[in-house]
Every structure is written in C-alpha cells, then in structure tokens.
C-alpha cells in the first residue's frame, strides 16, 4: 500500500513540476512544458520581475521553493520559525538571481521527490499532499501571470 501511495504522490509531484508524461495528464494541460519548470523556462529576469496583480513571477517561484524547503526541513526533524512573509519579498531580480531561484527550486523538488520513498507516509502524508496542492496552485498562478505578461507585451501596456 505505501509503495503504491508513494508512487501516486511522485506521479502528481512530477506532473506539477516537470509536466505530464506521455501517458497523459491528471490535472495539467497535456501539452509539453506545462509543469512549473517548463512554465518558467525562457522567462527573462525582466519578465520574472514585472509586477502582475501585486506580485512577481520571481516571488511566486521563490515562495514555492521556500514551501518545499520548509516541508523537507520538517520531515527531516528541523523545527524553526517559518517566515512566510519573507518568502514573498523578492520583487526585482537580475539574470543571475533569477537563475539561482530556478536552480534552488529544482533542487528542493528533486530532494523531496527522492525522499518520498524513504519517509513515513503515515506521519507526513498530509504535508506531502499539501505540497502538491500548494505547488499546483502556484503553477496555476504562474501560468495566469504569464498570460497577463504576454498580453502586456503584445499591446505594449
């Protein structure tokens, strides 16, 4: 049972970040590059820094990274004061910082993905499910922000 559960969690986590596989999609678009990483690929630091509805793509991306880090830290037994507001403070990034955010997000995802096989899912299932839901929410927000960005660029707004 836990092997099947771990496999299911990994499938949904993978779809959220990497996009759907060739077998189709459970909840994202079935087209390539519809996960978090594909959605962020090709965006410049300028794109990631543009304020859209009061936030930036960089802030959403770094907040998602922070959330993954918090969950992994809790699973690994580290208790600390979470600073959710701090995770939203990034507004403007240069190309180096933008690459760093994406790289750290990828690192946290890969680490959590690998840990799914080894953690006590009886204890951490809700946290892992919340991570998938939270990340999927931000994936949707990112995709909507990019649509707004494309409209702004098209009409020079």
CSV table of C-alpha atoms in Angstrom, one decimal:
chain,number,residue,atom,x,y,z
A,1,UNK,CA,0.0,0.0,0.0
A,2,UNK,CA,2.7,2.6,0.9
A,3,UNK,CA,4.6,1.7,-2.2
A,4,UNK,CA,1.5,2.5,-4.3
A,5,UNK,CA,0.9,5.6,-2.3
A,6,UNK,CA,4.5,6.8,-2.7
A,7,UNK,CA,4.2,6.1,-6.5
A,8,UNK,CA,1.0,8.1,-6.7
A,9,UNK,CA,2.5,11.0,-4.8
A,10,UNK,CA,5.5,11.1,-7.0
A,11,UNK,CA,3.4,11.0,-10.2
A,12,UNK,CA,1.4,14.0,-9.1
A,13,UNK,CA,4.5,15.9,-7.8
A,14,UNK,CA,6.3,15.1,-11.1
A,15,UNK,CA,3.4,16.4,-13.2
A,16,UNK,CA,3.3,19.6,-11.1
A,17,UNK,CA,6.9,20.4,-11.6
A,18,UNK,CA,8.0,18.5,-14.8
A,19,UNK,CA,4.7,18.4,-16.6
A,20,UNK,CA,2.7,15.3,-17.7
A,21,UNK,CA,4.3,12.3,-19.1
A,22,UNK,CA,3.5,10.6,-22.4
A,23,UNK,CA,0.6,8.7,-20.7
A,24,UNK,CA,-1.4,11.9,-20.4
A,25,UNK,CA,-2.3,14.3,-17.7
A,26,UNK,CA,-4.1,14.1,-14.4
A,27,UNK,CA,-4.7,17.8,-14.0
A,28,UNK,CA,-2.3,20.0,-16.0
A,29,UNK,CA,-2.5,20.7,-19.7
A,30,UNK,CA,-1.4,17.6,-21.6
A,31,UNK,CA,1.0,19.6,-23.7
A,32,UNK,CA,4.7,19.6,-23.1
A,33,UNK,CA,6.3,22.1,-20.7
A,34,UNK,CA,3.2,22.7,-18.7
A,35,UNK,CA,4.7,22.0,-15.3
A,36,UNK,CA,6.4,24.6,-13.2
A,37,UNK,CA,9.8,24.2,-14.8
A,38,UNK,CA,8.5,24.3,-18.4
A,39,UNK,CA,6.4,27.3,-17.5
A,40,UNK,CA,9.4,29.2,-16.1
A,41,UNK,CA,11.8,28.2,-18.9
A,42,UNK,CA,12.5,31.0,-21.3
A,43,UNK,CA,11.4,33.8,-19.0
A,44,UNK,CA,13.9,36.6,-18.6
A,45,UNK,CA,14.7,38.2,-15.3
A,46,UNK,CA,12.8,41.2,-16.6
A,47,UNK,CA,9.7,39.1,-17.1
A,48,UNK,CA,10.1,37.5,-13.7
A,49,UNK,CA,10.4,40.9,-12.1
A,50,UNK,CA,7.4,42.5,-13.6
A,51,UNK,CA,4.6,43.2,-11.1
A,52,UNK,CA,1.4,41.5,-12.1
A,53,UNK,CA,-1.6,41.9,-9.8
A,54,UNK,CA,0.7,42.9,-7.0
A,55,UNK,CA,3.3,40.2,-7.2
A,56,UNK,CA,6.0,38.9,-9.4
A,57,UNK,CA,6.8,35.6,-11.1
A,58,UNK,CA,10.1,35.6,-9.2
A,59,UNK,CA,8.3,35.9,-5.9
A,60,UNK,CA,5.9,33.1,-6.7
A,61,UNK,CA,8.7,30.9,-7.8
A,62,UNK,CA,10.8,31.6,-4.7
A,63,UNK,CA,7.8,31.2,-2.4
A,64,UNK,CA,7.2,27.8,-3.9
A,65,UNK,CA,10.9,26.9,-3.3
A,66,UNK,CA,10.6,28.1,0.3
A,67,UNK,CA,7.5,26.0,0.9
A,68,UNK,CA,9.3,22.9,-0.4
A,69,UNK,CA,12.3,23.6,1.8
A,70,UNK,CA,10.0,24.1,4.9
A,71,UNK,CA,8.3,20.8,4.3
A,72,UNK,CA,11.5,18.9,3.7
A,73,UNK,CA,13.0,20.5,6.8
A,74,UNK,CA,10.1,19.5,8.9
A,75,UNK,CA,10.2,15.9,7.6
A,76,UNK,CA,13.9,15.8,8.4
A,77,UNK,CA,13.2,16.9,12.0
A,78,UNK,CA,14.2,20.5,11.9
A,79,UNK,CA,11.8,22.8,13.8
A,80,UNK,CA,12.1,26.5,13.3
A,81,UNK,CA,10.1,29.7,13.0
A,82,UNK,CA,8.7,29.9,9.5
A,83,UNK,CA,8.8,33.3,7.8
A,84,UNK,CA,6.2,33.2,5.1
A,85,UNK,CA,6.2,36.9,4.6
A,86,UNK,CA,10.0,36.9,3.8
A,87,UNK,CA,9.3,34.3,1.1
A,88,UNK,CA,7.3,36.9,-0.8
A,89,UNK,CA,9.8,39.8,-0.6
A,90,UNK,CA,11.6,39.2,-3.9
A,91,UNK,CA,10.5,41.8,-6.4
A,92,UNK,CA,13.3,42.6,-8.9
A,93,UNK,CA,15.8,40.0,-10.0
A,94,UNK,CA,18.8,40.1,-12.4
A,95,UNK,CA,19.6,37.1,-14.6
A,96,UNK,CA,21.9,35.6,-12.0
A,97,UNK,CA,19.4,35.8,-9.2
A,98,UNK,CA,16.6,34.5,-11.5
A,99,UNK,CA,18.8,31.5,-12.5
A,100,UNK,CA,19.5,30.9,-8.8
A,101,UNK,CA,15.8,30.9,-7.8
A,102,UNK,CA,15.0,28.4,-10.6
A,103,UNK,CA,18.0,26.2,-9.7
A,104,UNK,CA,17.2,26.2,-6.0
A,105,UNK,CA,13.5,25.4,-6.8
A,106,UNK,CA,14.6,22.5,-8.9
A,107,UNK,CA,17.0,21.3,-6.1
A,108,UNK,CA,14.2,21.3,-3.5
A,109,UNK,CA,11.9,19.5,-5.8
A,110,UNK,CA,14.4,16.8,-6.7
A,111,UNK,CA,15.3,16.4,-3.0
A,112,UNK,CA,11.6,16.0,-1.9
A,113,UNK,CA,10.9,13.7,-4.8
A,114,UNK,CA,13.7,11.4,-3.7
A,115,UNK,CA,12.7,11.5,-0.1
A,116,UNK,CA,9.1,10.3,-0.8
A,117,UNK,CA,10.4,6.7,-1.0
A,118,UNK,CA,12.0,6.9,2.5
A,119,UNK,CA,9.7,9.0,4.6
A,120,UNK,CA,7.0,7.7,7.0
A,121,UNK,CA,3.9,8.5,4.8
A,122,UNK,CA,1.7,7.7,7.8
A,123,UNK,CA,3.1,10.7,9.5
A,124,UNK,CA,3.8,13.0,6.6
A,125,UNK,CA,1.1,12.2,4.0
A,126,UNK,CA,-0.9,15.4,4.7
A,127,UNK,CA,2.2,17.5,4.4
A,128,UNK,CA,3.2,15.9,1.1
A,129,UNK,CA,-0.4,16.2,-0.3
A,130,UNK,CA,-0.4,19.8,0.8
A,131,UNK,CA,2.9,20.4,-1.0
A,132,UNK,CA,1.4,19.0,-4.2
A,133,UNK,CA,-1.8,21.2,-3.8
A,134,UNK,CA,0.2,24.3,-2.9
A,135,UNK,CA,2.6,23.9,-5.8
A,136,UNK,CA,-0.2,23.2,-8.2
A,137,UNK,CA,-1.9,26.4,-7.0
A,138,UNK,CA,1.2,28.4,-7.7
A,139,UNK,CA,1.7,26.7,-11.1
A,140,UNK,CA,-1.8,28.0,-12.0
A,141,UNK,CA,-1.0,31.4,-10.7
A,142,UNK,CA,2.3,31.4,-12.7
A,143,UNK,CA,0.5,30.4,-15.9
A,144,UNK,CA,-2.1,33.1,-15.4
A,145,UNK,CA,0.7,35.7,-14.7
A,146,UNK,CA,2.5,34.7,-17.9
A,147,UNK,CA,-0.8,35.1,-19.9
A,148,UNK,CA,-1.0,38.7,-18.5
A,149,UNK,CA,2.6,39.3,-19.3
A,150,UNK,CA,2.1,38.1,-22.9
A,151,UNK,CA,-0.9,40.4,-23.3
A,152,UNK,CA,1.1,43.4,-21.9
A,153,UNK,CA,3.9,42.7,-24.3
A,154,UNK,CA,1.6,42.2,-27.3
A,155,UNK,CA,-0.2,45.5,-26.7
A,156,UNK,CA,2.8,47.4,-25.1
A,157,UNK,CA,0.9,48.0,-21.9
